[in-house]
mmCIF file of C-alpha atoms and ligand atoms in Angstrom:
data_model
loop_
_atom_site.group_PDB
_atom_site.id
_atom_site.type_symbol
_atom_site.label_atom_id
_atom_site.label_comp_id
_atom_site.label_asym_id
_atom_site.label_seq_id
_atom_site.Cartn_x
_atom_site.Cartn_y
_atom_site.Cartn_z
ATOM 1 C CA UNK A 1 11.032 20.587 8.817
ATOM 2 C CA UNK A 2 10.451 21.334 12.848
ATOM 3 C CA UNK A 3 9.503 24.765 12.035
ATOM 4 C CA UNK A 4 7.112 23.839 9.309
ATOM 5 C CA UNK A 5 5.548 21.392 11.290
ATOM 6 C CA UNK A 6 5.061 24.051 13.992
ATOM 7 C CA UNK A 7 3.527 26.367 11.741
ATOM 8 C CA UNK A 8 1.375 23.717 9.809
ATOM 9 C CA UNK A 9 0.285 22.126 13.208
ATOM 10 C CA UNK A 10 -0.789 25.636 14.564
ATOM 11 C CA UNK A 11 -3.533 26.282 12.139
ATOM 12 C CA UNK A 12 -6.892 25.800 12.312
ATOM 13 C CA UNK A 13 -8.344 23.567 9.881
ATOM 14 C CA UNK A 14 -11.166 21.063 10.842
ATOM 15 C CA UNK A 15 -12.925 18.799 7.529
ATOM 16 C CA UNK A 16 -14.296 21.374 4.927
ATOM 17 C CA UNK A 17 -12.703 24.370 6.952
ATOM 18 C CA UNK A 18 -9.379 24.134 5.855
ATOM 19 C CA UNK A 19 -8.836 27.620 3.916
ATOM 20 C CA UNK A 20 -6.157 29.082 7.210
ATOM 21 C CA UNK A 21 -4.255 25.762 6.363
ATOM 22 C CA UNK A 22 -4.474 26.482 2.311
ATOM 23 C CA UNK A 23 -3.209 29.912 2.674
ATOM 24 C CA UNK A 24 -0.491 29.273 4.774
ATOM 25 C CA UNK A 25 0.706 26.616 2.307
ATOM 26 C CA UNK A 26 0.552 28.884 -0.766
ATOM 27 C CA UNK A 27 2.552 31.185 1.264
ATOM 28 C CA UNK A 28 5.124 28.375 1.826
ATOM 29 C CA UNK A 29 5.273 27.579 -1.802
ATOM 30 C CA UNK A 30 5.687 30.522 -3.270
ATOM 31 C CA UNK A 31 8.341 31.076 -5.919
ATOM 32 C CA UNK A 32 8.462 26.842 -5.757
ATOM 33 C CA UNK A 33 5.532 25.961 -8.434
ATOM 34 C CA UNK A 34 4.199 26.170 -11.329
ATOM 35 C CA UNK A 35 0.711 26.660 -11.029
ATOM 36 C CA UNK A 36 -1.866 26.610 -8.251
ATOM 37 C CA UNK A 37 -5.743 26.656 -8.257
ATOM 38 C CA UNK A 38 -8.264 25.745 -6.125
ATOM 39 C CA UNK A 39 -11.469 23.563 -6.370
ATOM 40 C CA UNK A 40 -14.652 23.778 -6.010
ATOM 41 C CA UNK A 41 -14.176 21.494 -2.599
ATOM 42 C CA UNK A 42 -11.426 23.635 -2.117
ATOM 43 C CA UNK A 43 -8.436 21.281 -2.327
ATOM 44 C CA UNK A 44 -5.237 23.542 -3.519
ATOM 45 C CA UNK A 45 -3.556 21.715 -6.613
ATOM 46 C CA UNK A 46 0.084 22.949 -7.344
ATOM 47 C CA UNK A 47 1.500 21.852 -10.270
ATOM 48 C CA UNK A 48 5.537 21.729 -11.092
ATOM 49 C CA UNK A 49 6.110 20.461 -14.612
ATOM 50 C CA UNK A 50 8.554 17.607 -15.643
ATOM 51 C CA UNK A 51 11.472 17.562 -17.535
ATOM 52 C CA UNK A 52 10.993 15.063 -19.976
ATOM 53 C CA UNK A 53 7.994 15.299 -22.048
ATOM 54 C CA UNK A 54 7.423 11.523 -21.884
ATOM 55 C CA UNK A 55 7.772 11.682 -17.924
ATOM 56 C CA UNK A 56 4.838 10.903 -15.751
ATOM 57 C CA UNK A 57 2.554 12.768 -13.811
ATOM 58 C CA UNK A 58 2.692 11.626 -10.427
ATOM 59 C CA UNK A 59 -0.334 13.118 -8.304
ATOM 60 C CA UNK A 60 0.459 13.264 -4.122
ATOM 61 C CA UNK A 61 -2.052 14.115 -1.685
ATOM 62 C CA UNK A 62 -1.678 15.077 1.625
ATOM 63 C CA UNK A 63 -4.991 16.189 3.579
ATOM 64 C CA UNK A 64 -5.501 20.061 5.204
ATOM 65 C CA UNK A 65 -8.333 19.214 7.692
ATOM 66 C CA UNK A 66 -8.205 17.849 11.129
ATOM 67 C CA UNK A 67 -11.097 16.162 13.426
ATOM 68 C CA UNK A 68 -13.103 18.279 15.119
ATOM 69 C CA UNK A 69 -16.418 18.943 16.819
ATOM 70 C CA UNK A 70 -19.276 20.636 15.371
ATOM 71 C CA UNK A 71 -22.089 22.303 17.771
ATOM 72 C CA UNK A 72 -25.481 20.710 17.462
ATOM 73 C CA UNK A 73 -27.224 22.554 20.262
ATOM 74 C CA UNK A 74 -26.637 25.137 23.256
ATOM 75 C CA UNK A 75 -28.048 23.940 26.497
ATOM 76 C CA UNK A 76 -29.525 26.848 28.376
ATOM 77 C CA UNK A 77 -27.219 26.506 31.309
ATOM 78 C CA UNK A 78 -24.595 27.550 28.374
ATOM 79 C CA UNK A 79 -23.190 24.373 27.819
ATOM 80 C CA UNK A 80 -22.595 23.358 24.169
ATOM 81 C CA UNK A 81 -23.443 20.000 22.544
ATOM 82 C CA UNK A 82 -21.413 18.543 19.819
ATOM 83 C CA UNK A 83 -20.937 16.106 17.057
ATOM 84 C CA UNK A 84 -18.008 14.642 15.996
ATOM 85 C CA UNK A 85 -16.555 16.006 12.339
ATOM 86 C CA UNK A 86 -14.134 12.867 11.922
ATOM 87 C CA UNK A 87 -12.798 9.778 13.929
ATOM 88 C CA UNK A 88 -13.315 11.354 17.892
ATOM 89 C CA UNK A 89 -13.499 8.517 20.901
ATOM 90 C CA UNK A 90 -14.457 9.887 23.992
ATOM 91 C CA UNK A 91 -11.424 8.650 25.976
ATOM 92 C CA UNK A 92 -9.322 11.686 24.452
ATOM 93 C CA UNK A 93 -12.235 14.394 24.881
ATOM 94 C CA UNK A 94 -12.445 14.992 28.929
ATOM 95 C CA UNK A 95 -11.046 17.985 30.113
ATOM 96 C CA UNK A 96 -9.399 19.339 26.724
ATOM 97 C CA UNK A 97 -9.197 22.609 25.562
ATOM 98 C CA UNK A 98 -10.716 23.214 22.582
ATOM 99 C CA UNK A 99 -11.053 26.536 20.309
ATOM 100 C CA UNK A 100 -13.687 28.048 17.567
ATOM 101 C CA UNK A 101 -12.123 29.805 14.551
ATOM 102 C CA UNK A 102 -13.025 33.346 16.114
ATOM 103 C CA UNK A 103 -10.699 32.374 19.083
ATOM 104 C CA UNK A 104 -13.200 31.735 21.499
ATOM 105 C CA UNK A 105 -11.623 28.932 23.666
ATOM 106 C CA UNK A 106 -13.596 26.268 25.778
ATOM 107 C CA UNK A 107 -12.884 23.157 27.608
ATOM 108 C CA UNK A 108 -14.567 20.228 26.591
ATOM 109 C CA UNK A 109 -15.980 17.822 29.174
ATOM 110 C CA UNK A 110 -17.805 14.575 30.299
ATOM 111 C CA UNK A 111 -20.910 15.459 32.661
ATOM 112 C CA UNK A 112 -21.425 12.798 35.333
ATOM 113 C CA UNK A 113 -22.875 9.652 34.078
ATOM 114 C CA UNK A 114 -26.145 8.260 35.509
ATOM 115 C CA UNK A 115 -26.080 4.629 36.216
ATOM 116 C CA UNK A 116 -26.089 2.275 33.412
ATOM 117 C CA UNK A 117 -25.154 5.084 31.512
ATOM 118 C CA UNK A 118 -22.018 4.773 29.273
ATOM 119 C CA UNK A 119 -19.939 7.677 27.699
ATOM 120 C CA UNK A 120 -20.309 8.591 24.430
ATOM 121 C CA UNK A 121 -20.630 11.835 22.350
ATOM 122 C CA UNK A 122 -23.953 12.772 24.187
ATOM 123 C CA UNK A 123 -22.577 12.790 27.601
ATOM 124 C CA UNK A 124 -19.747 15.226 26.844
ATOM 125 C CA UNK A 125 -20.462 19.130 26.076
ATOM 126 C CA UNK A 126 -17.982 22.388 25.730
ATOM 127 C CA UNK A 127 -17.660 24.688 28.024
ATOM 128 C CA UNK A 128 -17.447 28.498 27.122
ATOM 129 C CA UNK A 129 -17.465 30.118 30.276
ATOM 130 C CA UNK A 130 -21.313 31.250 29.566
ATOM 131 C CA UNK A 131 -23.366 30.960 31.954
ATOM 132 C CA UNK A 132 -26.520 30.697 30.039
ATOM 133 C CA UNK A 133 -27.318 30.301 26.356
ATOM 134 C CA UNK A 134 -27.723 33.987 25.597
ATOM 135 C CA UNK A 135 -24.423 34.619 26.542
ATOM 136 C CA UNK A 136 -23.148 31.141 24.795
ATOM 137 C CA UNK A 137 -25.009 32.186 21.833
ATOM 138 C CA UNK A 138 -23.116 35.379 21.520
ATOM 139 C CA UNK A 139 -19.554 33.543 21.110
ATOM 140 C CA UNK A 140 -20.692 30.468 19.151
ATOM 141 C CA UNK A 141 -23.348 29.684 16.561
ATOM 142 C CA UNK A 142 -24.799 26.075 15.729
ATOM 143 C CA UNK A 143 -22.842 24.725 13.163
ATOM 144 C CA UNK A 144 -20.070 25.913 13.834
ATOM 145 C CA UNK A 145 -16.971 23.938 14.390
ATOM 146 C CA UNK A 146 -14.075 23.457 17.370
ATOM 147 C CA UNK A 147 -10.490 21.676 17.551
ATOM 148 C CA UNK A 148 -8.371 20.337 19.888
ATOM 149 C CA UNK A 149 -6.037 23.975 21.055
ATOM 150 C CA UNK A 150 -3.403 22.150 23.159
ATOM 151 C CA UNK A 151 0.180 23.863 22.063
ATOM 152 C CA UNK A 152 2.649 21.867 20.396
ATOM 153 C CA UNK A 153 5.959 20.866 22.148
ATOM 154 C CA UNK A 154 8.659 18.461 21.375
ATOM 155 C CA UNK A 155 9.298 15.318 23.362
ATOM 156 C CA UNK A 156 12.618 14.588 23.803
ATOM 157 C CA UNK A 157 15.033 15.661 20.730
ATOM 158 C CA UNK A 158 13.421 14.338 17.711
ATOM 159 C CA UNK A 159 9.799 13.930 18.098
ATOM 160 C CA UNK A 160 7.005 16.227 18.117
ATOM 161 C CA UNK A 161 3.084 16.477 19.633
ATOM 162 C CA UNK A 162 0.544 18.625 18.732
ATOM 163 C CA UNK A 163 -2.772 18.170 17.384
ATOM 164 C CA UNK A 164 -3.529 17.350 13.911
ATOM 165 C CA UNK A 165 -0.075 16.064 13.185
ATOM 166 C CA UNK A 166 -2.898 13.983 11.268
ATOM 167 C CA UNK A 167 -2.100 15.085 8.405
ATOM 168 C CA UNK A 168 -0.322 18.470 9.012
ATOM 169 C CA UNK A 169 2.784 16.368 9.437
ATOM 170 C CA UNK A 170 2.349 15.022 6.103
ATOM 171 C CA UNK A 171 1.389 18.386 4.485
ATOM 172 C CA UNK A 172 4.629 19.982 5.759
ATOM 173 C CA UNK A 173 6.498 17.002 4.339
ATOM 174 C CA UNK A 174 5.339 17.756 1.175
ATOM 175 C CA UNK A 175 5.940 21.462 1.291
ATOM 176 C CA UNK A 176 9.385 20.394 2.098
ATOM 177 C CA UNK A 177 9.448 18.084 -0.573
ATOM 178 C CA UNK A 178 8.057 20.619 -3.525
ATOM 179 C CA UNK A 179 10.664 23.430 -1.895
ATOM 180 C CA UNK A 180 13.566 21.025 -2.403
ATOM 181 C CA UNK A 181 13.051 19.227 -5.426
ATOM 182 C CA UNK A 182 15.257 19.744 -7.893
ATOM 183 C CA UNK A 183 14.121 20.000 -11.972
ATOM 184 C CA UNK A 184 12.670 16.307 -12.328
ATOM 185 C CA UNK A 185 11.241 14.274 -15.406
ATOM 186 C CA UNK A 186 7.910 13.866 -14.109
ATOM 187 C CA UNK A 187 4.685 16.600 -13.649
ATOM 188 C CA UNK A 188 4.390 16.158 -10.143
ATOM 189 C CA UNK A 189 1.025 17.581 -8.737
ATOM 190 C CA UNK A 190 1.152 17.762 -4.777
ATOM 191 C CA UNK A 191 -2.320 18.098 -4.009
ATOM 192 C CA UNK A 192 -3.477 19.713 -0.068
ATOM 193 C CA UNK A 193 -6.751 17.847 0.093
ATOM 194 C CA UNK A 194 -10.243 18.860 1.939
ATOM 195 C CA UNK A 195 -12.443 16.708 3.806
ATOM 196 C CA UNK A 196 -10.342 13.060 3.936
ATOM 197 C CA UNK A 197 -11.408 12.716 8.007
ATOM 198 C CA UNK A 198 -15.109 12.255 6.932
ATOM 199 C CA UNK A 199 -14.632 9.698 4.189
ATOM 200 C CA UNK A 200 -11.846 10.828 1.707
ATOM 201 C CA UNK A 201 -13.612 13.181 -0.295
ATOM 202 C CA UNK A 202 -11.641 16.267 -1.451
ATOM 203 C CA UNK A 203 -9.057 13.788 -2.832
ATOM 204 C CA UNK A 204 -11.836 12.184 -4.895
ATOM 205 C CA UNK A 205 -12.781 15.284 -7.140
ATOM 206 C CA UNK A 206 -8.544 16.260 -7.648
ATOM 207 C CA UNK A 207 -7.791 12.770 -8.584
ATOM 208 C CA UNK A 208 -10.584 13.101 -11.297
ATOM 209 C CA UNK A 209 -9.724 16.510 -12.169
ATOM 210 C CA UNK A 210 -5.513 16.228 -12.156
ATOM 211 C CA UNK A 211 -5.667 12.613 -13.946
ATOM 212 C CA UNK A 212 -2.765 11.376 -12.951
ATOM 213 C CA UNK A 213 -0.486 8.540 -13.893
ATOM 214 C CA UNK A 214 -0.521 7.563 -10.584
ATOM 215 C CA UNK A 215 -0.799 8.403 -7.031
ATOM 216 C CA UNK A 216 0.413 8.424 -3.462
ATOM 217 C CA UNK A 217 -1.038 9.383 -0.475
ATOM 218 C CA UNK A 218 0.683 11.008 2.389
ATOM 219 C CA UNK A 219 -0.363 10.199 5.437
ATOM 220 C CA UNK A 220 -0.141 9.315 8.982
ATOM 221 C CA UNK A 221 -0.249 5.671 10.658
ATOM 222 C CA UNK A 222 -0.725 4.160 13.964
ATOM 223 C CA UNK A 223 1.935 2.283 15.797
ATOM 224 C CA UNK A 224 1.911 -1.107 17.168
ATOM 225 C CA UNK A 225 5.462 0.119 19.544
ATOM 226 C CA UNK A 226 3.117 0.507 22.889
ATOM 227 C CA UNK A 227 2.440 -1.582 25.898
ATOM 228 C CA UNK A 228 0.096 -3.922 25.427
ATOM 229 C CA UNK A 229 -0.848 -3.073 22.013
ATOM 230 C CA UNK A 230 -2.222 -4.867 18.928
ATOM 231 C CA UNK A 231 0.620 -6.027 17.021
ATOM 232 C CA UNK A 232 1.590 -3.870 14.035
ATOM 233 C CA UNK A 233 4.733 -3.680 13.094
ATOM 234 C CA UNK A 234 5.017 -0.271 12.759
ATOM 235 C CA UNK A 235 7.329 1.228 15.695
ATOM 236 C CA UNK A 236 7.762 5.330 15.963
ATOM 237 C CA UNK A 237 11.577 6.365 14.635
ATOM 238 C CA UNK A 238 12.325 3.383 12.703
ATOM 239 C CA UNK A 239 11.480 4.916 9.083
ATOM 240 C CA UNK A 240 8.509 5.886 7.210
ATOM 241 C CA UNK A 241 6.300 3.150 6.022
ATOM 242 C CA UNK A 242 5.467 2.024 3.027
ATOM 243 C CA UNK A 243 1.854 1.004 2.698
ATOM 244 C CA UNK A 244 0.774 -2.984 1.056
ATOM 245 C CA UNK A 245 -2.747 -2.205 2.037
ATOM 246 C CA UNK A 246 -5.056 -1.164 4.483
ATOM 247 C CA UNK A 247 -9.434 -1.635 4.736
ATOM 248 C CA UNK A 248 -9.893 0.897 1.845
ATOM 249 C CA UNK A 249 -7.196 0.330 -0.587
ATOM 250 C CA UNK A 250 -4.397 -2.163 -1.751
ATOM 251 C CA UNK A 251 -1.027 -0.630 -2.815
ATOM 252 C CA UNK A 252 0.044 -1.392 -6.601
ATOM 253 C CA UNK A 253 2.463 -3.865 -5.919
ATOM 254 C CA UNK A 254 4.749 -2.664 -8.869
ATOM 255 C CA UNK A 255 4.470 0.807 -6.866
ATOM 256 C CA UNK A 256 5.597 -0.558 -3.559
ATOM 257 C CA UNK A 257 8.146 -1.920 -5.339
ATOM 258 C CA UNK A 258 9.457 0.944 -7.234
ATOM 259 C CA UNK A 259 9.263 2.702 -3.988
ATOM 260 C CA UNK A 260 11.377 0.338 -1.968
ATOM 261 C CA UNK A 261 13.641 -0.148 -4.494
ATOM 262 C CA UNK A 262 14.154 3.893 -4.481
ATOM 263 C CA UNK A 263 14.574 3.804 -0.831
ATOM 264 C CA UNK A 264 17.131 1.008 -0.883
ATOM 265 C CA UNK A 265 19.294 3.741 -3.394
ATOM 266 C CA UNK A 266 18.385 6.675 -0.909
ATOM 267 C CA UNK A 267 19.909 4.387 1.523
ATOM 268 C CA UNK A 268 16.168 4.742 4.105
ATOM 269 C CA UNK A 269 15.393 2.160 6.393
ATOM 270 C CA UNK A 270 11.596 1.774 5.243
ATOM 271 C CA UNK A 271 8.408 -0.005 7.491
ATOM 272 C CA UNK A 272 5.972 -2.502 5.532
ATOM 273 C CA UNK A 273 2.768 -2.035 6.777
ATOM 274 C CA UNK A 274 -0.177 -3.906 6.929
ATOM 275 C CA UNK A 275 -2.943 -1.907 8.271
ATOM 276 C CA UNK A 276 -6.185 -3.770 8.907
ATOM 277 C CA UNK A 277 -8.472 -0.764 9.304
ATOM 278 C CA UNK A 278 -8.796 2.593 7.817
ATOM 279 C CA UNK A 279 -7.966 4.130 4.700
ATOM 280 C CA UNK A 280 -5.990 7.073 3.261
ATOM 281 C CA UNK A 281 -6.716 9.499 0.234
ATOM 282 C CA UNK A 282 -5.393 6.355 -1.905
ATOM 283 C CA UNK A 283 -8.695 4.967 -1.205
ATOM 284 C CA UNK A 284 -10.434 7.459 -3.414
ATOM 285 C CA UNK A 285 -7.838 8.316 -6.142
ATOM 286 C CA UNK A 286 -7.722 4.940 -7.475
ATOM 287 C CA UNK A 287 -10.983 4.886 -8.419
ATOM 288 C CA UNK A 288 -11.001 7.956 -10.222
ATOM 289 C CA UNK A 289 -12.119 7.706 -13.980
ATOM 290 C CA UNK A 290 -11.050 4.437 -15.167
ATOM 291 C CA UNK A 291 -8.358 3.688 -12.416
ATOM 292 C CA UNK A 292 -5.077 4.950 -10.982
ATOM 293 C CA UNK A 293 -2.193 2.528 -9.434
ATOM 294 C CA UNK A 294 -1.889 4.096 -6.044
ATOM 295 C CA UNK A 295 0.436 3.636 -2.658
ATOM 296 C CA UNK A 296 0.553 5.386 0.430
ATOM 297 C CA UNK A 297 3.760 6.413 2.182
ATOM 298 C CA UNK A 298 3.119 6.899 5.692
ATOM 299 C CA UNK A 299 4.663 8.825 8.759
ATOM 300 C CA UNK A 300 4.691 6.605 11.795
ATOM 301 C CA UNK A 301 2.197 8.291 14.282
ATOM 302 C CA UNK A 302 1.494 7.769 18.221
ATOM 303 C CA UNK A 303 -2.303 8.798 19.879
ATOM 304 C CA UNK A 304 -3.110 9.169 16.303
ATOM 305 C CA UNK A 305 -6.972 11.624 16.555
ATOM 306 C CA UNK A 306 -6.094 12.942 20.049
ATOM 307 C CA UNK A 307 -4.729 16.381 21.141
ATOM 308 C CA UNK A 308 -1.129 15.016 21.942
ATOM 309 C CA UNK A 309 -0.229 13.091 18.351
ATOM 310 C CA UNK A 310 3.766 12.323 18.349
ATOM 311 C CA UNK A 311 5.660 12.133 15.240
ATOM 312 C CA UNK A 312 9.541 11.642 14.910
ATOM 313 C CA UNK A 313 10.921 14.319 12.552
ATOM 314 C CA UNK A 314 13.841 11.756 11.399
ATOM 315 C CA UNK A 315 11.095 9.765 9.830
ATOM 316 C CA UNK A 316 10.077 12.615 8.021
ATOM 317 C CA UNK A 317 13.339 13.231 6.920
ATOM 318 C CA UNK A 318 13.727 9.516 5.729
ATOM 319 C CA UNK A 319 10.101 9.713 3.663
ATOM 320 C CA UNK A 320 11.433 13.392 1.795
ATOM 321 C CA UNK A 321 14.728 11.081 0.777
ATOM 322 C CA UNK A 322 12.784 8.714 -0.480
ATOM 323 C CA UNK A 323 10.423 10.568 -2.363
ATOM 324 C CA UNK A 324 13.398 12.562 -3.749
ATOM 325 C CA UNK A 325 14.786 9.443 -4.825
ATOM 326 C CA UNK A 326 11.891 8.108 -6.514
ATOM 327 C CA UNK A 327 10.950 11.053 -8.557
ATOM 328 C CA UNK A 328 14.809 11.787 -10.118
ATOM 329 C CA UNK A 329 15.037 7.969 -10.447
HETATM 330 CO CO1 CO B 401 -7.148 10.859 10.571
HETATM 331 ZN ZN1 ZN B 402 -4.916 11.367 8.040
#
């Protein structure tokens, strides 16, 4: 799982640029599927058939892309201006080093605020080394799109940072999960979904397209384990979570169930969580067509959208148990 994570982590994938991620995956699942095709919002579907003809298909999603900045316009001192392309707060952009998908590196940066002035997306800029826009113009268009490039490392013995562990964390765990499973009564239909940090959308057209039974979204969550945080109670190593609901979507309840009831046999100490903002692919696959029960299980996540996200890789390892367990029943 460390090593997937490593390699999943390492690509570059920001929302609607996710083919590197895509192509790595199919590489990891080769020899482990059925079928795969891609969309025309280039999610990658893989398919493993069930057992039992009268088994169900069970749709998961995990999402390829990561934030990321997009350039709106080069300053002529060289500088580069950006948008966000996903959740971004300014707090996690000073001094960061950043790269383009044709390596160019840069360090993004806050310029010196004026009085009154307060920091936001239009007081920060990248840095290229240019030092005018000619020479910026020759290593980076408009439009095109940058990522947090700090190196993953592990933190003590069982967690992980690195950028985009949102969702790449969740996309290795279900990598691991379609290597490993064994021949299983359901169609399951583990779907690597685009565009899900600017509103959910890749998962939108698969849901409607791989009509599914039902579906689960694999994702990360925040954690309410630091200093002087809001109170969730989600803490970092003590399980996977479980979602009840969140602002865009409330878990089937016969779901959760099923899924606590298959941890309980996979004997995984599971989070409930109660997450008063955001939303998750689940958001969009239940209402696809005329309605699909949906639940997310979630891997507990620190600095969730900044360049140093932690994950535990024992709570990984507890969410591929219970998955395992709830698809051979
Ligand atoms: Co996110
Ligand atoms: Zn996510």
């Amino acid at each position: 799982m460390k090593e997937l994570l490593q390699q999943l982590t390492a690509a570059y994938g920001p929302s609607g640029r996710e083919n590197e991620v895509a192509e790595l995956i199919l590489k990891l699942l080769e020899g482990k599927i059925d079928t795969a095709r891609r969309d025309a919002l280039d999610n990658l579907i893989c398919e493993r058939k069930g057992t039992d003809p009268k088994g169900k298909r069970i749709m998961f999603s995990a999402h390829m892309d990561q934030i990321g900045m997009v350039v709106t316009h080069i300053e002529k001192e060289g500088y580069l201006r950006i948008s966000n392309v996903g959740g971004l707060s300014v707090s996690n952009l000073r001094a960061r080093r950043v790269r383009f998908s044709n390596g160019v590196q840069g360090v993004m940066t806050e310029q010196p605020l004026k009085p009154g002035e307060t920091s936001s997306l239009h007081t920060c800029y990248i840095d290229v080394g240019a030092s005018d826009a000619t020479e910026a113009e020759k290593l980076v268009k408009v439009g095109d799109m940058a990522v947090f490039a700090e190196p993953g490392f592990t933190v003590n013995q069982h967690r992980l940072a690195a950028p985009a562990m949102d969702d790449r964390s969740a996309c290795a765990l279900l990598v691991s999960l379609m290597r490993d499973l064994p021949p299983c009564p359901h169609t399951v239909v583990a779907v690597f979904s685009t565009q899900e940090e600017v509103g959910c959308r890749g998962s939108a057209t698969a849901a409607y397209s791989v009509e599914p039974d039902e579906g689960i979204a694999l994702d990360v969550t925040l954690c309410g384990d630091q200093p002087e945080d809001r109170k969730l109670a989600i803490n970092l190593g003590d399980g996977p979570a479980i979602k009840i609901m969140d602002a865009r979507s409330i878990s089937n309840p016969a779901l959760v169930d099923a899924l606590f009831s298959a941890a309980k046999r996979a004997k995984v100490a599971c989070q409930r969580e109660v997450l008063p903002y955001g939303g998750t692919d689940a958001s969009s696959i239940q209402l696809s067509r005329g309605g699909v029960p949906v639940c997310t299980v979630s891997i507990p996540c620190r600095n969730v959208h900044s360049p140093c996200e932690i994950v535990d890789l024992r709570d990984m390892e507890g969410a591929k148990k219970l998955l395992l367990s709830y698809l051979l029943g």
